[in-house]
mmCIF file of the C-alpha atoms, coordinates in Angstrom:
data_MODEL
# 
_entry.id   MODEL 
# 
loop_
_atom_site.group_PDB 
_atom_site.id 
_atom_site.type_symbol 
_atom_site.label_atom_id 
_atom_site.label_alt_id 
_atom_site.label_comp_id 
_atom_site.label_asym_id 
_atom_site.label_entity_id 
_atom_site.label_seq_id 
_atom_site.pdbx_PDB_ins_code 
_atom_site.Cartn_x 
_atom_site.Cartn_y 
_atom_site.Cartn_z 
_atom_site.occupancy 
_atom_site.B_iso_or_equiv 
_atom_site.pdbx_formal_charge 
_atom_site.auth_seq_id 
_atom_site.auth_comp_id 
_atom_site.auth_asym_id 
_atom_site.auth_atom_id 
_atom_site.pdbx_PDB_model_num 
ATOM 1   C CA . UNK A 1 1   ? 19.394  -5.271  -4.697  1.00 0.00 ? 1   UNK A CA 1 
ATOM 2   C CA . UNK A 1 2   ? 17.016  -2.888  -4.546  1.00 0.00 ? 2   UNK A CA 1 
ATOM 3   C CA . UNK A 1 3   ? 13.134  -3.530  -3.618  1.00 0.00 ? 3   UNK A CA 1 
ATOM 4   C CA . UNK A 1 4   ? 10.885  -3.639  -7.164  1.00 0.00 ? 4   UNK A CA 1 
ATOM 5   C CA . UNK A 1 5   ? 8.371   -0.538  -6.684  1.00 0.00 ? 5   UNK A CA 1 
ATOM 6   C CA . UNK A 1 6   ? 4.269   -1.542  -7.416  1.00 0.00 ? 6   UNK A CA 1 
ATOM 7   C CA . UNK A 1 7   ? 0.856   0.654   -7.382  1.00 0.00 ? 7   UNK A CA 1 
ATOM 8   C CA . UNK A 1 8   ? -2.271  -1.018  -7.196  1.00 0.00 ? 8   UNK A CA 1 
ATOM 9   C CA . UNK A 1 9   ? -6.013  1.232   -6.724  1.00 0.00 ? 9   UNK A CA 1 
ATOM 10  C CA . UNK A 1 10  ? -8.348  -0.467  -4.744  1.00 0.00 ? 10  UNK A CA 1 
ATOM 11  C CA . UNK A 1 11  ? -11.866 0.107   -3.626  1.00 0.00 ? 11  UNK A CA 1 
ATOM 12  C CA . UNK A 1 12  ? -12.555 3.567   -1.660  1.00 0.00 ? 12  UNK A CA 1 
ATOM 13  C CA . UNK A 1 13  ? -13.874 2.816   2.089   1.00 0.00 ? 13  UNK A CA 1 
ATOM 14  C CA . UNK A 1 14  ? -13.550 6.276   4.327   1.00 0.00 ? 14  UNK A CA 1 
ATOM 15  C CA . UNK A 1 15  ? -11.504 3.660   7.057   1.00 0.00 ? 15  UNK A CA 1 
ATOM 16  C CA . UNK A 1 16  ? -7.797  3.535   5.390   1.00 0.00 ? 16  UNK A CA 1 
ATOM 17  C CA . UNK A 1 17  ? -7.050  0.372   8.234   1.00 0.00 ? 17  UNK A CA 1 
ATOM 18  C CA . UNK A 1 18  ? -10.523 -1.314  7.233   1.00 0.00 ? 18  UNK A CA 1 
ATOM 19  C CA . UNK A 1 19  ? -9.891  -0.293  3.559   1.00 0.00 ? 19  UNK A CA 1 
ATOM 20  C CA . UNK A 1 20  ? -6.359  -1.906  3.653   1.00 0.00 ? 20  UNK A CA 1 
ATOM 21  C CA . UNK A 1 21  ? -7.014  -4.812  5.460   1.00 0.00 ? 21  UNK A CA 1 
ATOM 22  C CA . UNK A 1 22  ? -9.883  -5.103  2.029   1.00 0.00 ? 22  UNK A CA 1 
ATOM 23  C CA . UNK A 1 23  ? -7.512  -5.223  -0.215  1.00 0.00 ? 23  UNK A CA 1 
ATOM 24  C CA . UNK A 1 24  ? -5.337  -7.309  1.171   1.00 0.00 ? 24  UNK A CA 1 
ATOM 25  C CA . UNK A 1 25  ? -8.284  -9.773  1.377   1.00 0.00 ? 25  UNK A CA 1 
ATOM 26  C CA . UNK A 1 26  ? -8.994  -9.593  -2.117  1.00 0.00 ? 26  UNK A CA 1 
ATOM 27  C CA . UNK A 1 27  ? -5.036  -9.972  -3.003  1.00 0.00 ? 27  UNK A CA 1 
ATOM 28  C CA . UNK A 1 28  ? -5.605  -13.187 -2.002  1.00 0.00 ? 28  UNK A CA 1 
ATOM 29  C CA . UNK A 1 29  ? -8.470  -14.123 -3.199  1.00 0.00 ? 29  UNK A CA 1 
ATOM 30  C CA . UNK A 1 30  ? -6.630  -14.350 -6.772  1.00 0.00 ? 30  UNK A CA 1 
ATOM 31  C CA . UNK A 1 31  ? -3.168  -15.619 -5.085  1.00 0.00 ? 31  UNK A CA 1 
ATOM 32  C CA . UNK A 1 32  ? -2.784  -17.451 -1.680  1.00 0.00 ? 32  UNK A CA 1 
ATOM 33  C CA . UNK A 1 33  ? 1.206   -17.294 -2.584  1.00 0.00 ? 33  UNK A CA 1 
ATOM 34  C CA . UNK A 1 34  ? 0.844   -20.947 -1.312  1.00 0.00 ? 34  UNK A CA 1 
ATOM 35  C CA . UNK A 1 35  ? -0.025  -20.414 1.935   1.00 0.00 ? 35  UNK A CA 1 
ATOM 36  C CA . UNK A 1 36  ? -3.297  -21.777 2.028   1.00 0.00 ? 36  UNK A CA 1 
ATOM 37  C CA . UNK A 1 37  ? -6.072  -20.495 4.244   1.00 0.00 ? 37  UNK A CA 1 
ATOM 38  C CA . UNK A 1 38  ? -4.224  -18.573 6.952   1.00 0.00 ? 38  UNK A CA 1 
ATOM 39  C CA . UNK A 1 39  ? -5.246  -14.820 7.605   1.00 0.00 ? 39  UNK A CA 1 
ATOM 40  C CA . UNK A 1 40  ? -3.228  -12.314 7.235   1.00 0.00 ? 40  UNK A CA 1 
ATOM 41  C CA . UNK A 1 41  ? -2.818  -11.851 11.450  1.00 0.00 ? 41  UNK A CA 1 
ATOM 42  C CA . UNK A 1 42  ? -1.768  -15.253 10.761  1.00 0.00 ? 42  UNK A CA 1 
ATOM 43  C CA . UNK A 1 43  ? 1.132   -14.716 8.249   1.00 0.00 ? 43  UNK A CA 1 
ATOM 44  C CA . UNK A 1 44  ? 2.758   -12.009 10.099  1.00 0.00 ? 44  UNK A CA 1 
ATOM 45  C CA . UNK A 1 45  ? 2.596   -14.556 12.816  1.00 0.00 ? 45  UNK A CA 1 
ATOM 46  C CA . UNK A 1 46  ? 5.112   -17.754 11.135  1.00 0.00 ? 46  UNK A CA 1 
ATOM 47  C CA . UNK A 1 47  ? 8.648   -17.329 10.184  1.00 0.00 ? 47  UNK A CA 1 
ATOM 48  C CA . UNK A 1 48  ? 8.103   -18.359 6.678   1.00 0.00 ? 48  UNK A CA 1 
ATOM 49  C CA . UNK A 1 49  ? 5.529   -15.822 5.417   1.00 0.00 ? 49  UNK A CA 1 
ATOM 50  C CA . UNK A 1 50  ? 8.062   -13.433 6.752   1.00 0.00 ? 50  UNK A CA 1 
ATOM 51  C CA . UNK A 1 51  ? 11.364  -14.335 4.804   1.00 0.00 ? 51  UNK A CA 1 
ATOM 52  C CA . UNK A 1 52  ? 8.552   -14.482 2.064   1.00 0.00 ? 52  UNK A CA 1 
ATOM 53  C CA . UNK A 1 53  ? 8.079   -10.967 1.923   1.00 0.00 ? 53  UNK A CA 1 
ATOM 54  C CA . UNK A 1 54  ? 11.608  -10.184 2.770   1.00 0.00 ? 54  UNK A CA 1 
ATOM 55  C CA . UNK A 1 55  ? 13.228  -12.062 0.705   1.00 0.00 ? 55  UNK A CA 1 
ATOM 56  C CA . UNK A 1 56  ? 10.896  -11.001 -2.764  1.00 0.00 ? 56  UNK A CA 1 
ATOM 57  C CA . UNK A 1 57  ? 7.711   -10.404 -1.470  1.00 0.00 ? 57  UNK A CA 1 
ATOM 58  C CA . UNK A 1 58  ? 4.446   -10.649 -4.010  1.00 0.00 ? 58  UNK A CA 1 
ATOM 59  C CA . UNK A 1 59  ? 4.397   -5.991  -5.291  1.00 0.00 ? 59  UNK A CA 1 
ATOM 60  C CA . UNK A 1 60  ? 0.950   -6.067  -3.320  1.00 0.00 ? 60  UNK A CA 1 
ATOM 61  C CA . UNK A 1 61  ? -0.776  -4.178  -0.252  1.00 0.00 ? 61  UNK A CA 1 
ATOM 62  C CA . UNK A 1 62  ? -0.084  -7.983  0.932   1.00 0.00 ? 62  UNK A CA 1 
ATOM 63  C CA . UNK A 1 63  ? 3.840   -7.097  1.880   1.00 0.00 ? 63  UNK A CA 1 
ATOM 64  C CA . UNK A 1 64  ? 3.013   -4.632  4.548   1.00 0.00 ? 64  UNK A CA 1 
ATOM 65  C CA . UNK A 1 65  ? 1.613   -5.712  8.330   1.00 0.00 ? 65  UNK A CA 1 
ATOM 66  C CA . UNK A 1 66  ? -0.777  -2.666  8.344   1.00 0.00 ? 66  UNK A CA 1 
ATOM 67  C CA . UNK A 1 67  ? -1.699  0.926   8.116   1.00 0.00 ? 67  UNK A CA 1 
ATOM 68  C CA . UNK A 1 68  ? -0.420  3.280   10.332  1.00 0.00 ? 68  UNK A CA 1 
ATOM 69  C CA . UNK A 1 69  ? -0.373  6.898   11.211  1.00 0.00 ? 69  UNK A CA 1 
ATOM 70  C CA . UNK A 1 70  ? 0.513   9.247   8.567   1.00 0.00 ? 70  UNK A CA 1 
ATOM 71  C CA . UNK A 1 71  ? 3.540   10.753  10.505  1.00 0.00 ? 71  UNK A CA 1 
ATOM 72  C CA . UNK A 1 72  ? 5.177   7.521   11.788  1.00 0.00 ? 72  UNK A CA 1 
ATOM 73  C CA . UNK A 1 73  ? 8.322   7.663   10.524  1.00 0.00 ? 73  UNK A CA 1 
ATOM 74  C CA . UNK A 1 74  ? 9.279   3.682   11.867  1.00 0.00 ? 74  UNK A CA 1 
ATOM 75  C CA . UNK A 1 75  ? 11.085  1.549   9.509   1.00 0.00 ? 75  UNK A CA 1 
ATOM 76  C CA . UNK A 1 76  ? 9.000   -2.212  8.722   1.00 0.00 ? 76  UNK A CA 1 
ATOM 77  C CA . UNK A 1 77  ? 6.641   -3.492  6.313   1.00 0.00 ? 77  UNK A CA 1 
ATOM 78  C CA . UNK A 1 78  ? 3.967   -0.787  7.444   1.00 0.00 ? 78  UNK A CA 1 
ATOM 79  C CA . UNK A 1 79  ? 1.388   0.907   4.967   1.00 0.00 ? 79  UNK A CA 1 
ATOM 80  C CA . UNK A 1 80  ? 1.522   4.891   5.589   1.00 0.00 ? 80  UNK A CA 1 
ATOM 81  C CA . UNK A 1 81  ? -1.542  7.251   4.197   1.00 0.00 ? 81  UNK A CA 1 
ATOM 82  C CA . UNK A 1 82  ? 0.926   10.441  2.827   1.00 0.00 ? 82  UNK A CA 1 
ATOM 83  C CA . UNK A 1 83  ? 0.047   13.736  4.324   1.00 0.00 ? 83  UNK A CA 1 
ATOM 84  C CA . UNK A 1 84  ? -1.801  16.875  2.964   1.00 0.00 ? 84  UNK A CA 1 
ATOM 85  C CA . UNK A 1 85  ? 1.459   17.871  2.147   1.00 0.00 ? 85  UNK A CA 1 
ATOM 86  C CA . UNK A 1 86  ? 3.263   15.561  0.358   1.00 0.00 ? 86  UNK A CA 1 
ATOM 87  C CA . UNK A 1 87  ? -0.120  14.813  -0.768  1.00 0.00 ? 87  UNK A CA 1 
ATOM 88  C CA . UNK A 1 88  ? -0.043  18.859  -1.932  1.00 0.00 ? 88  UNK A CA 1 
ATOM 89  C CA . UNK A 1 89  ? 3.986   18.694  -3.247  1.00 0.00 ? 89  UNK A CA 1 
ATOM 90  C CA . UNK A 1 90  ? 2.912   17.346  -6.966  1.00 0.00 ? 90  UNK A CA 1 
ATOM 91  C CA . UNK A 1 91  ? -1.268  17.340  -6.799  1.00 0.00 ? 91  UNK A CA 1 
ATOM 92  C CA . UNK A 1 92  ? -1.530  21.366  -4.988  1.00 0.00 ? 92  UNK A CA 1 
ATOM 93  C CA . UNK A 1 93  ? -5.470  21.109  -5.641  1.00 0.00 ? 93  UNK A CA 1 
ATOM 94  C CA . UNK A 1 94  ? -5.433  17.948  -2.648  1.00 0.00 ? 94  UNK A CA 1 
ATOM 95  C CA . UNK A 1 95  ? -7.216  15.599  -4.107  1.00 0.00 ? 95  UNK A CA 1 
ATOM 96  C CA . UNK A 1 96  ? -5.719  13.859  -6.578  1.00 0.00 ? 96  UNK A CA 1 
ATOM 97  C CA . UNK A 1 97  ? -7.474  11.957  -9.672  1.00 0.00 ? 97  UNK A CA 1 
ATOM 98  C CA . UNK A 1 98  ? -6.167  8.213   -9.937  1.00 0.00 ? 98  UNK A CA 1 
ATOM 99  C CA . UNK A 1 99  ? -4.944  9.929   -13.370 1.00 0.00 ? 99  UNK A CA 1 
ATOM 100 C CA . UNK A 1 100 ? -2.527  12.279  -11.496 1.00 0.00 ? 100 UNK A CA 1 
ATOM 101 C CA . UNK A 1 101 ? -1.975  9.319   -9.623  1.00 0.00 ? 101 UNK A CA 1 
ATOM 102 C CA . UNK A 1 102 ? -0.298  7.511   -11.551 1.00 0.00 ? 102 UNK A CA 1 
ATOM 103 C CA . UNK A 1 103 ? 1.224   10.664  -13.685 1.00 0.00 ? 103 UNK A CA 1 
ATOM 104 C CA . UNK A 1 104 ? 3.237   10.871  -10.029 1.00 0.00 ? 104 UNK A CA 1 
ATOM 105 C CA . UNK A 1 105 ? 4.014   8.535   -10.009 1.00 0.00 ? 105 UNK A CA 1 
ATOM 106 C CA . UNK A 1 106 ? 5.823   7.812   -13.683 1.00 0.00 ? 106 UNK A CA 1 
ATOM 107 C CA . UNK A 1 107 ? 7.234   11.650  -13.196 1.00 0.00 ? 107 UNK A CA 1 
ATOM 108 C CA . UNK A 1 108 ? 8.516   11.694  -9.846  1.00 0.00 ? 108 UNK A CA 1 
ATOM 109 C CA . UNK A 1 109 ? 10.569  8.917   -8.399  1.00 0.00 ? 109 UNK A CA 1 
ATOM 110 C CA . UNK A 1 110 ? 10.494  10.245  -4.804  1.00 0.00 ? 110 UNK A CA 1 
ATOM 111 C CA . UNK A 1 111 ? 7.577   9.807   -4.612  1.00 0.00 ? 111 UNK A CA 1 
ATOM 112 C CA . UNK A 1 112 ? 8.258   5.686   -4.143  1.00 0.00 ? 112 UNK A CA 1 
ATOM 113 C CA . UNK A 1 113 ? 8.624   4.778   -0.188  1.00 0.00 ? 113 UNK A CA 1 
ATOM 114 C CA . UNK A 1 114 ? 12.323  2.876   0.719   1.00 0.00 ? 114 UNK A CA 1 
ATOM 115 C CA . UNK A 1 115 ? 11.919  -0.676  0.423   1.00 0.00 ? 115 UNK A CA 1 
ATOM 116 C CA . UNK A 1 116 ? 9.916   -3.447  2.919   1.00 0.00 ? 116 UNK A CA 1 
ATOM 117 C CA . UNK A 1 117 ? 6.977   0.302   2.514   1.00 0.00 ? 117 UNK A CA 1 
ATOM 118 C CA . UNK A 1 118 ? 3.773   1.631   1.004   1.00 0.00 ? 118 UNK A CA 1 
ATOM 119 C CA . UNK A 1 119 ? 2.411   4.780   0.957   1.00 0.00 ? 119 UNK A CA 1 
ATOM 120 C CA . UNK A 1 120 ? -1.538  5.313   0.134   1.00 0.00 ? 120 UNK A CA 1 
ATOM 121 C CA . UNK A 1 121 ? -4.223  7.811   -0.469  1.00 0.00 ? 121 UNK A CA 1 
ATOM 122 C CA . UNK A 1 122 ? -7.321  8.468   -1.539  1.00 0.00 ? 122 UNK A CA 1 
ATOM 123 C CA . UNK A 1 123 ? -8.219  9.556   -5.182  1.00 0.00 ? 123 UNK A CA 1 
ATOM 124 C CA . UNK A 1 124 ? -10.992 11.797  -6.378  1.00 0.00 ? 124 UNK A CA 1 
ATOM 125 C CA . UNK A 1 125 ? -13.248 12.245  -9.406  1.00 0.00 ? 125 UNK A CA 1 
ATOM 126 C CA . UNK A 1 126 ? -13.208 14.434  -11.158 1.00 0.00 ? 126 UNK A CA 1 
ATOM 127 C CA . UNK A 1 127 ? -16.321 16.513  -8.707  1.00 0.00 ? 127 UNK A CA 1 
ATOM 128 C CA . UNK A 1 128 ? -13.510 15.741  -6.233  1.00 0.00 ? 128 UNK A CA 1 
ATOM 129 C CA . UNK A 1 129 ? -15.339 12.432  -5.088  1.00 0.00 ? 129 UNK A CA 1 
ATOM 130 C CA . UNK A 1 130 ? -13.419 9.863   -3.096  1.00 0.00 ? 130 UNK A CA 1 
ATOM 131 C CA . UNK A 1 131 ? -13.913 7.181   -5.746  1.00 0.00 ? 131 UNK A CA 1 
ATOM 132 C CA . UNK A 1 132 ? -10.846 4.572   -4.624  1.00 0.00 ? 132 UNK A CA 1 
ATOM 133 C CA . UNK A 1 133 ? -7.591  4.237   -3.181  1.00 0.00 ? 133 UNK A CA 1 
ATOM 134 C CA . UNK A 1 134 ? -4.415  3.971   -4.600  1.00 0.00 ? 134 UNK A CA 1 
ATOM 135 C CA . UNK A 1 135 ? -1.339  2.003   -2.600  1.00 0.00 ? 135 UNK A CA 1 
ATOM 136 C CA . UNK A 1 136 ? 2.000   1.791   -4.236  1.00 0.00 ? 136 UNK A CA 1 
ATOM 137 C CA . UNK A 1 137 ? 5.776   0.344   -2.231  1.00 0.00 ? 137 UNK A CA 1 
ATOM 138 C CA . UNK A 1 138 ? 8.801   -1.687  -2.904  1.00 0.00 ? 138 UNK A CA 1 
ATOM 139 C CA . UNK A 1 139 ? 9.067   -4.784  -1.928  1.00 0.00 ? 139 UNK A CA 1 
ATOM 140 C CA . UNK A 1 140 ? 11.603  -5.451  0.549   1.00 0.00 ? 140 UNK A CA 1 
ATOM 141 C CA . UNK A 1 141 ? 14.248  -7.147  -1.804  1.00 0.00 ? 141 UNK A CA 1 
# 
């Protein structure tokens, strides 16, 4: 079976790891997926959560453990920021707007990572100011 693709824009923070954690908390506030008030760290230590994610997942930032470096090539449920070269492949100016990101996700299937992985990139307004972060990925199954 293949995973399901998903995407969502979240609030901007200069620290991508902090923004990712905040987006996870926002997602949890909407749906705890039956795991109550467990923190994300507790969830990733829980075999039931791991099985839940790896056999279907949430189709959200909850499916990834943490943000890794853009050049990280380890397999795992990680959120990886795109490199500058990867961004410029679909946004030559290097500062994608949400509309450009959405169009690229629709037009280019190669922007989606492998199963059980996620990507992210900063999104900008028309003046080049960072305004949000685009997150997208593919569930494990």
